[in-house]
């Protein structure tokens, strides 16, 4: 067990001999005290006086009028430039806890995730050297209602604003991420508060799991990391916090659904879609199909939403992003899950496709809404036409969808985005959209296999096209995290050992940037697919999609 060079703050104050154990002193644990750790001790510089007003400490400059409007106009939710978010109270002494992944082709590479550090209390005009981006601090949640929250909840809300929200959009920046507008809504909606805390705590556990290296040779990397995490005191506590908050959220959800009305349906839909995100982040995946139940509930809430309109532009932007996410989850979920998933959402498509169009500028997926509509049509056609149906009508429809996808002008789409929204990252968008386009064609050939018999399609050309476009997107590119679905499709289609290794390595690199558990679900499904293919002759076409469904894989990969 690592030891520290100095005694903990408690033992130093009490003039006791400290065992200097890490991350906290055992002597403090035995006596039932909260160990203050070994680093610097920080105190809140702002509080609430008897009248409920913010009481700043001397020397801390308050922002001038109009200088910073915070989140959704709430001055108590100020976004700051500064260091990474705070870990929970009993995690403050833990440093340098970054996951690392080794591909076996070079030295170990550390992930770009922020380490857990205690809060550094800066004024609005202060910034640490080398820091960048907007960060929300737990000590900035100075609204009296937020002051009633325990320190862990404030810390997890800060992590949600600082880190989780970055994963939910293509590019994160001031005023461009509507998901932060959910934080003020937690004051009146305990359902939303608890599911955001749960999602953030689980994300925190994934981000700051024990430092370890993973290679592509690990049979179950997700299970291996989950096992390591369970043995780590800090990460295990974050998982416990996540599960506890989720359980409370489930209790609130039952009460909300019993008395649901259109007026509160927007917040309920936001909460429901964060239940899906919780399942996507979870490493252990206790119930691989739980996302389906949550998404079904979200689609029922959507029925209430279609008849109401948001009150202002901010509400509309947030609502559009939540609705678009639910629609995308339905579409991509229908590709790998059995059942009428596409049919459940198709009758809303006329109203929801314009929402996708409005949000695709900063959608994390960066896939044209036209391509998503083709996926939806193919999924519905696949459900209506079983793989045993050999009628030419279904094959002709499938080939028409492939032609429609290949004819879609992606450069023109990107140029139109550039003209409408001053988009500057056109090249990256073209690569991501092109990879999705070729992946859609491969998916259609798997969902409707008769199309291969009617017309020969060069699948290896499509695989190479996907890998070529994805290779142009570096790990530093914000669209790197949007490449998991085409990476999975290309990996499932190829039998080339080098390309298989590339797709595995790519997915593990996505985990470093975006620590969501579904990445390891994709890896597990790929390995099952390759085992299935390797048992068949080299020249035999294998319907890996049907094979995965028969093996019980009905996961969501986004």
Tab-separated table of C-alpha atoms in Angstrom, residues 30 39 107 127 146 160 165 177 208 251 285 308 315 322 365 375 408 454 490 502 506 544 551:
chain	number	residue	atom	x	y	z
A	30	UNK	CA	-10.765	3.585	13.572
A	39	UNK	CA	-2.916	17.585	0.526
A	107	UNK	CA	4.270	2.718	-24.668
A	127	UNK	CA	-7.694	31.317	-13.880
A	146	UNK	CA	-28.507	23.956	-3.414
A	160	UNK	CA	-22.138	16.742	-14.470
A	165	UNK	CA	-22.142	17.556	-20.434
A	177	UNK	CA	-24.659	23.151	-24.385
A	208	UNK	CA	-11.293	7.907	-12.084
A	251	UNK	CA	-39.088	5.870	-6.464
A	285	UNK	CA	-24.564	-4.011	-17.309
A	308	UNK	CA	-47.323	21.088	-26.329
A	315	UNK	CA	-36.578	25.660	-23.271
A	322	UNK	CA	-33.580	15.695	-25.336
A	365	UNK	CA	-23.480	11.850	-33.359
A	375	UNK	CA	-31.587	3.504	-40.877
A	408	UNK	CA	-26.641	11.486	-50.489
A	454	UNK	CA	-30.205	-9.693	-56.186
A	490	UNK	CA	-16.921	-2.244	-39.972
A	502	UNK	CA	-7.688	-1.665	-35.620
A	506	UNK	CA	-10.231	2.308	-31.871
A	544	UNK	CA	-23.681	-11.813	-37.997
A	551	UNK	CA	-27.273	-15.237	-28.940
